[in-house]
Amino acid sequence: MSLRPFLSALIVLMLIAALLLTVVAIGHRRPQDVPWTRLDLGDTIGLFTGRKLSALKSDPTECRALLDRAGISFTRLPNRSDGPTCGYTDGIRAQTSGPLGIGYRPAIGASCAVVASLATWEWQVVQPAAIRHFGRRVATIDDFGTYNCRRIGGGRSAAATANWSEHSSANAVDIAGFRLADGRRITVAGDWTGTGPKAAFLREVRDGACKLFGTTLSPDYNAAHRDHLHLDQAQRGTAGWRACR
């Protein structure tokens, strides 16, 4: 009887075991790089951070627990319903104090998943980029709001066949600009096409958002986004793929 099939199977099993041990080791050192570990909003961004953040949209209880764990104070918003296609049941408003150093103008009320993602974006992307480019931290983010009962591309009556926007469930936010602690302003409308540190900063925070949000749309996508970054936590099946445009 030939030993070749037995040895081949043994080699395959050994390779599988080695791969599993490698993945487990990675999970202990960098839990954000494996899919089954619990998300930590304060961890550096890993291979599965964005997917875990998007998954929070369907698990608001876990999302709120993660905010508590990160020391982020928040207020739950009353449920809202504007017909069969608009409204939300997991809206919150985070308090801009303690771990969250950035205020929003105007204050935002959004899905827990969006608020949690904004926290990680602030800690791991926005503030480090501001320090690198300007030597100052961001104090305030100017936004165009979150909840809006409309379809993609316009209001309720626009393109009746278009899907409903993530804004219709407060699962999106539009970022217009940033105000530094020394008063300087960086705006998407005014600084995106430049070549200096402001334009570089805006592209860096856009690229960082692409790793965290289900959808990131910028002026590079189309004219409708010429003055803001659209960030949302759309869920796209078990694959969890993200759209960065």
mmCIF file of C-alpha atoms in Angstrom:
data_model
loop_
_atom_site.group_PDB
_atom_site.id
_atom_site.type_symbol
_atom_site.label_atom_id
_atom_site.label_comp_id
_atom_site.label_asym_id
_atom_site.label_seq_id
_atom_site.Cartn_x
_atom_site.Cartn_y
_atom_site.Cartn_z
ATOM 1 C CA MET A 1 0.000 0.000 0.000
ATOM 2 C CA SER A 2 1.410 3.366 -1.003
ATOM 3 C CA LEU A 3 2.023 5.927 1.724
ATOM 4 C CA ARG A 4 1.824 8.824 -0.697
ATOM 5 C CA PRO A 5 -1.936 9.617 -0.198
ATOM 6 C CA PHE A 6 -1.504 9.416 3.579
ATOM 7 C CA LEU A 7 1.517 11.728 3.539
ATOM 8 C CA SER A 8 -0.243 14.190 1.236
ATOM 9 C CA ALA A 9 -3.266 14.341 3.559
ATOM 10 C CA LEU A 10 -0.979 14.747 6.568
ATOM 11 C CA ILE A 11 0.824 17.656 4.923
ATOM 12 C CA VAL A 12 -2.479 19.337 4.116
ATOM 13 C CA LEU A 13 -3.675 18.945 7.718
ATOM 14 C CA MET A 14 -0.404 20.347 9.026
ATOM 15 C CA LEU A 15 -0.684 23.360 6.735
ATOM 16 C CA ILE A 16 -4.276 23.984 7.869
ATOM 17 C CA ALA A 17 -3.218 23.698 11.513
ATOM 18 C CA ALA A 18 -0.345 26.115 10.955
ATOM 19 C CA LEU A 19 -2.703 28.577 9.264
ATOM 20 C CA LEU A 20 -5.192 28.370 12.133
ATOM 21 C CA LEU A 21 -2.451 28.896 14.703
ATOM 22 C CA THR A 22 -1.260 31.930 12.745
ATOM 23 C CA VAL A 23 -4.757 33.417 12.642
ATOM 24 C CA VAL A 24 -5.248 32.813 16.381
ATOM 25 C CA ALA A 25 -1.897 34.458 17.106
ATOM 26 C CA ILE A 26 -2.886 37.463 15.005
ATOM 27 C CA GLY A 27 -6.190 37.623 16.869
ATOM 28 C CA HIS A 28 -4.393 37.889 20.204
ATOM 29 C CA ARG A 29 -1.999 40.599 19.008
ATOM 30 C CA ARG A 30 -4.339 42.520 16.691
ATOM 31 C CA PRO A 31 -7.986 41.591 17.313
ATOM 32 C CA GLN A 32 -9.103 44.190 14.762
ATOM 33 C CA ASP A 33 -7.562 42.021 12.024
ATOM 34 C CA VAL A 34 -9.816 38.999 12.595
ATOM 35 C CA PRO A 35 -13.592 38.828 12.154
ATOM 36 C CA TRP A 36 -14.724 37.102 15.365
ATOM 37 C CA THR A 37 -13.230 39.391 18.038
ATOM 38 C CA ARG A 38 -15.262 42.116 19.690
ATOM 39 C CA LEU A 39 -14.844 45.604 18.312
ATOM 40 C CA ASP A 40 -13.003 48.196 20.396
ATOM 41 C CA LEU A 41 -13.701 51.741 19.200
ATOM 42 C CA GLY A 42 -10.304 52.890 20.461
ATOM 43 C CA ASP A 43 -8.246 50.290 18.596
ATOM 44 C CA THR A 44 -6.166 51.220 15.593
ATOM 45 C CA ILE A 45 -7.920 50.436 12.318
ATOM 46 C CA GLY A 46 -7.629 46.809 11.231
ATOM 47 C CA LEU A 47 -8.759 44.589 8.391
ATOM 48 C CA PHE A 48 -12.231 44.033 9.884
ATOM 49 C CA THR A 49 -12.834 47.314 11.724
ATOM 50 C CA GLY A 50 -15.051 48.764 8.994
ATOM 51 C CA ARG A 51 -17.104 45.605 8.656
ATOM 52 C CA LYS A 52 -17.649 45.415 12.420
ATOM 53 C CA LEU A 53 -18.721 49.059 12.543
ATOM 54 C CA SER A 54 -21.229 48.552 9.716
ATOM 55 C CA ALA A 55 -22.637 45.492 11.495
ATOM 56 C CA LEU A 56 -23.543 47.662 14.483
ATOM 57 C CA LYS A 57 -26.483 49.058 12.496
ATOM 58 C CA SER A 58 -28.315 45.769 13.077
ATOM 59 C CA ASP A 59 -27.179 45.489 16.711
ATOM 60 C CA PRO A 60 -27.826 48.835 18.440
ATOM 61 C CA THR A 61 -27.657 47.229 21.894
ATOM 62 C CA GLU A 62 -24.061 46.137 21.278
ATOM 63 C CA CYS A 63 -23.338 49.524 19.730
ATOM 64 C CA ARG A 64 -24.466 51.382 22.826
ATOM 65 C CA ALA A 65 -22.459 48.970 24.991
ATOM 66 C CA LEU A 66 -19.346 49.779 22.962
ATOM 67 C CA LEU A 67 -19.939 53.509 23.439
ATOM 68 C CA ASP A 68 -20.249 52.940 27.193
ATOM 69 C CA ARG A 69 -17.065 50.872 27.154
ATOM 70 C CA ALA A 70 -15.247 53.697 25.349
ATOM 71 C CA GLY A 71 -16.480 56.236 27.912
ATOM 72 C CA ILE A 72 -18.666 58.117 25.443
ATOM 73 C CA SER A 73 -21.743 59.713 26.981
ATOM 74 C CA PHE A 74 -24.833 59.864 24.817
ATOM 75 C CA THR A 75 -28.560 60.481 24.835
ATOM 76 C CA ARG A 76 -31.009 58.160 23.115
ATOM 77 C CA LEU A 77 -33.378 59.968 20.777
ATOM 78 C CA PRO A 78 -37.117 59.220 20.609
ATOM 79 C CA ASN A 79 -38.113 56.846 17.845
ATOM 80 C CA ARG A 80 -39.311 58.580 14.706
ATOM 81 C CA SER A 81 -41.529 57.409 11.868
ATOM 82 C CA ASP A 82 -42.360 59.364 8.726
ATOM 83 C CA GLY A 83 -44.205 56.750 6.751
ATOM 84 C CA PRO A 84 -43.139 53.248 5.733
ATOM 85 C CA THR A 85 -39.740 54.260 4.336
ATOM 86 C CA CYS A 86 -38.436 56.956 6.683
ATOM 87 C CA GLY A 87 -37.593 57.113 10.355
ATOM 88 C CA TYR A 88 -35.334 55.504 12.926
ATOM 89 C CA THR A 89 -35.386 53.528 16.167
ATOM 90 C CA ASP A 90 -31.726 53.634 17.179
ATOM 91 C CA GLY A 91 -30.927 57.342 17.028
ATOM 92 C CA ILE A 92 -28.537 58.814 19.583
ATOM 93 C CA ARG A 93 -26.755 62.103 20.240
ATOM 94 C CA ALA A 94 -23.252 61.843 21.695
ATOM 95 C CA GLN A 95 -21.991 64.358 24.223
ATOM 96 C CA THR A 96 -18.877 66.130 22.956
ATOM 97 C CA SER A 97 -16.903 65.826 26.161
ATOM 98 C CA GLY A 98 -14.479 63.363 27.649
ATOM 99 C CA PRO A 99 -13.132 61.022 24.947
ATOM 100 C CA LEU A 100 -14.885 62.953 22.176
ATOM 101 C CA GLY A 101 -13.084 66.231 21.714
ATOM 102 C CA ILE A 102 -14.780 67.336 18.497
ATOM 103 C CA GLY A 103 -18.092 69.139 18.519
ATOM 104 C CA TYR A 104 -20.486 69.134 15.571
ATOM 105 C CA ARG A 105 -22.129 72.261 14.199
ATOM 106 C CA PRO A 106 -25.034 71.706 14.173
ATOM 107 C CA ALA A 107 -25.195 68.888 16.716
ATOM 108 C CA ILE A 108 -26.020 65.582 15.089
ATOM 109 C CA GLY A 109 -28.501 62.884 15.950
ATOM 110 C CA ALA A 110 -27.753 59.733 14.002
ATOM 111 C CA SER A 111 -27.843 55.957 14.160
ATOM 112 C CA CYS A 112 -25.618 54.497 16.840
ATOM 113 C CA ALA A 113 -23.464 52.870 14.149
ATOM 114 C CA VAL A 114 -22.705 56.251 12.566
ATOM 115 C CA VAL A 115 -21.878 57.854 15.927
ATOM 116 C CA ALA A 116 -19.585 54.962 16.866
ATOM 117 C CA SER A 117 -17.843 55.196 13.495
ATOM 118 C CA LEU A 118 -17.375 58.947 13.870
ATOM 119 C CA ALA A 119 -15.675 58.337 17.227
ATOM 120 C CA THR A 120 -13.143 55.944 15.703
ATOM 121 C CA TRP A 121 -12.692 58.297 12.729
ATOM 122 C CA GLU A 122 -11.936 61.169 15.119
ATOM 123 C CA TRP A 123 -9.405 59.211 17.176
ATOM 124 C CA GLN A 124 -7.640 57.272 14.458
ATOM 125 C CA VAL A 125 -7.923 59.532 11.411
ATOM 126 C CA VAL A 126 -9.057 63.139 11.863
ATOM 127 C CA GLN A 127 -7.030 64.276 14.864
ATOM 128 C CA PRO A 128 -3.769 62.572 13.810
ATOM 129 C CA ALA A 129 -4.124 64.094 10.327
ATOM 130 C CA ALA A 130 -4.773 67.571 11.782
ATOM 131 C CA ILE A 131 -1.678 67.342 13.991
ATOM 132 C CA ARG A 132 0.458 66.223 11.043
ATOM 133 C CA HIS A 133 -0.714 68.926 8.640
ATOM 134 C CA PHE A 134 -1.411 71.882 10.940
ATOM 135 C CA GLY A 135 0.081 71.178 14.353
ATOM 136 C CA ARG A 136 -3.373 71.748 15.852
ATOM 137 C CA ARG A 137 -6.330 69.585 16.758
ATOM 138 C CA VAL A 138 -9.783 69.842 15.214
ATOM 139 C CA ALA A 139 -12.225 71.536 17.577
ATOM 140 C CA THR A 140 -15.412 71.477 15.503
ATOM 141 C CA ILE A 141 -16.783 69.711 12.450
ATOM 142 C CA ASP A 142 -19.331 71.564 10.310
ATOM 143 C CA ASP A 143 -21.995 69.271 8.899
ATOM 144 C CA PHE A 144 -25.076 69.389 6.699
ATOM 145 C CA GLY A 145 -27.066 67.073 8.943
ATOM 146 C CA THR A 146 -28.046 63.436 9.178
ATOM 147 C CA TYR A 147 -31.754 62.613 9.000
ATOM 148 C CA ASN A 148 -33.603 63.551 5.825
ATOM 149 C CA CYS A 149 -36.563 61.617 4.422
ATOM 150 C CA ARG A 150 -35.490 61.466 0.789
ATOM 151 C CA ARG A 151 -34.381 59.200 -1.998
ATOM 152 C CA ILE A 152 -30.859 59.056 -3.367
ATOM 153 C CA GLY A 153 -30.305 62.080 -5.555
ATOM 154 C CA GLY A 154 -33.087 64.289 -4.250
ATOM 155 C CA GLY A 155 -36.302 64.631 -2.286
ATOM 156 C CA ARG A 156 -39.207 62.227 -1.854
ATOM 157 C CA SER A 157 -40.438 62.839 -5.393
ATOM 158 C CA ALA A 158 -37.043 62.533 -7.121
ATOM 159 C CA ALA A 159 -36.546 59.458 -9.273
ATOM 160 C CA ALA A 160 -39.361 57.324 -7.904
ATOM 161 C CA THR A 161 -37.388 54.209 -8.764
ATOM 162 C CA ALA A 162 -34.284 55.323 -6.849
ATOM 163 C CA ASN A 163 -33.434 53.657 -3.563
ATOM 164 C CA TRP A 164 -34.067 55.525 -0.363
ATOM 165 C CA SER A 165 -31.046 57.345 0.960
ATOM 166 C CA GLU A 166 -29.336 56.233 4.172
ATOM 167 C CA HIS A 167 -30.263 59.717 5.380
ATOM 168 C CA SER A 168 -33.868 58.505 5.503
ATOM 169 C CA SER A 169 -32.967 56.349 8.515
ATOM 170 C CA ALA A 170 -30.412 58.752 10.082
ATOM 171 C CA ASN A 171 -27.707 56.323 9.007
ATOM 172 C CA ALA A 172 -25.592 58.954 7.239
ATOM 173 C CA VAL A 173 -23.918 62.296 7.848
ATOM 174 C CA ASP A 174 -22.645 64.946 5.434
ATOM 175 C CA ILE A 175 -19.377 66.611 6.500
ATOM 176 C CA ALA A 176 -18.855 70.147 5.163
ATOM 177 C CA GLY A 177 -15.678 71.259 6.900
ATOM 178 C CA PHE A 178 -13.428 71.412 9.932
ATOM 179 C CA ARG A 179 -12.475 74.144 12.395
ATOM 180 C CA LEU A 180 -9.099 73.901 14.133
ATOM 181 C CA ALA A 181 -8.461 74.850 17.745
ATOM 182 C CA ASP A 182 -6.711 78.048 16.576
ATOM 183 C CA GLY A 183 -9.734 79.134 14.515
ATOM 184 C CA ARG A 184 -8.548 78.123 11.044
ATOM 185 C CA ARG A 185 -11.183 76.562 8.792
ATOM 186 C CA ILE A 186 -10.903 73.828 6.193
ATOM 187 C CA THR A 187 -13.918 73.381 3.924
ATOM 188 C CA VAL A 188 -14.647 70.748 1.323
ATOM 189 C CA ALA A 189 -16.142 73.363 -1.013
ATOM 190 C CA GLY A 190 -13.210 75.768 -0.769
ATOM 191 C CA ASP A 191 -10.149 73.593 -0.230
ATOM 192 C CA TRP A 192 -10.659 70.262 -1.989
ATOM 193 C CA THR A 193 -9.054 71.325 -5.267
ATOM 194 C CA GLY A 194 -6.021 72.989 -3.721
ATOM 195 C CA THR A 195 -2.486 71.618 -3.476
ATOM 196 C CA GLY A 196 -1.531 72.722 0.018
ATOM 197 C CA PRO A 197 -1.976 71.138 3.454
ATOM 198 C CA LYS A 198 -5.725 71.775 3.552
ATOM 199 C CA ALA A 199 -6.376 69.716 0.427
ATOM 200 C CA ALA A 200 -3.996 66.999 1.640
ATOM 201 C CA PHE A 201 -5.800 66.892 4.986
ATOM 202 C CA LEU A 202 -9.210 66.547 3.338
ATOM 203 C CA ARG A 203 -8.049 63.664 1.172
ATOM 204 C CA GLU A 204 -6.449 61.943 4.136
ATOM 205 C CA VAL A 205 -9.614 62.084 6.232
ATOM 206 C CA ARG A 206 -11.624 60.921 3.193
ATOM 207 C CA ASP A 207 -9.313 57.953 2.683
ATOM 208 C CA GLY A 208 -9.509 57.108 6.386
ATOM 209 C CA ALA A 209 -13.306 57.228 6.279
ATOM 210 C CA CYS A 210 -13.250 54.711 3.430
ATOM 211 C CA LYS A 211 -11.825 52.151 5.871
ATOM 212 C CA LEU A 212 -14.578 52.729 8.443
ATOM 213 C CA PHE A 213 -17.865 53.576 6.728
ATOM 214 C CA GLY A 214 -20.046 51.502 4.443
ATOM 215 C CA THR A 215 -20.134 54.392 1.962
ATOM 216 C CA THR A 216 -17.794 57.359 1.539
ATOM 217 C CA LEU A 217 -18.552 59.848 -1.236
ATOM 218 C CA SER A 218 -16.443 62.936 -1.962
ATOM 219 C CA PRO A 219 -16.127 65.655 -4.636
ATOM 220 C CA ASP A 220 -14.133 63.155 -6.703
ATOM 221 C CA TYR A 221 -17.370 61.170 -7.125
ATOM 222 C CA ASN A 222 -19.719 63.732 -8.669
ATOM 223 C CA ALA A 223 -20.831 67.353 -8.606
ATOM 224 C CA ALA A 224 -23.569 66.632 -6.066
ATOM 225 C CA HIS A 225 -20.814 66.044 -3.485
ATOM 226 C CA ARG A 226 -18.682 69.040 -4.430
ATOM 227 C CA ASP A 227 -19.137 70.625 -0.991
ATOM 228 C CA HIS A 228 -19.230 67.696 1.427
ATOM 229 C CA LEU A 229 -18.167 64.184 2.336
ATOM 230 C CA HIS A 230 -21.072 61.773 2.575
ATOM 231 C CA LEU A 231 -20.469 59.049 5.169
ATOM 232 C CA ASP A 232 -22.941 56.260 5.919
ATOM 233 C CA GLN A 233 -23.122 52.752 7.340
ATOM 234 C CA ALA A 234 -25.160 51.032 4.649
ATOM 235 C CA GLN A 235 -25.229 47.257 5.106
ATOM 236 C CA ARG A 236 -24.500 45.256 1.987
ATOM 237 C CA GLY A 237 -25.061 41.614 2.856
ATOM 238 C CA THR A 238 -22.662 39.178 4.480
ATOM 239 C CA ALA A 239 -19.748 40.291 2.292
ATOM 240 C CA GLY A 240 -19.776 43.673 4.003
ATOM 241 C CA TRP A 241 -18.152 45.445 1.045
ATOM 242 C CA ARG A 242 -17.719 49.202 1.214
ATOM 243 C CA ALA A 243 -18.148 51.880 -1.452
ATOM 244 C CA CYS A 244 -15.406 54.526 -1.573
ATOM 245 C CA ARG A 245 -15.813 57.021 -4.396
#
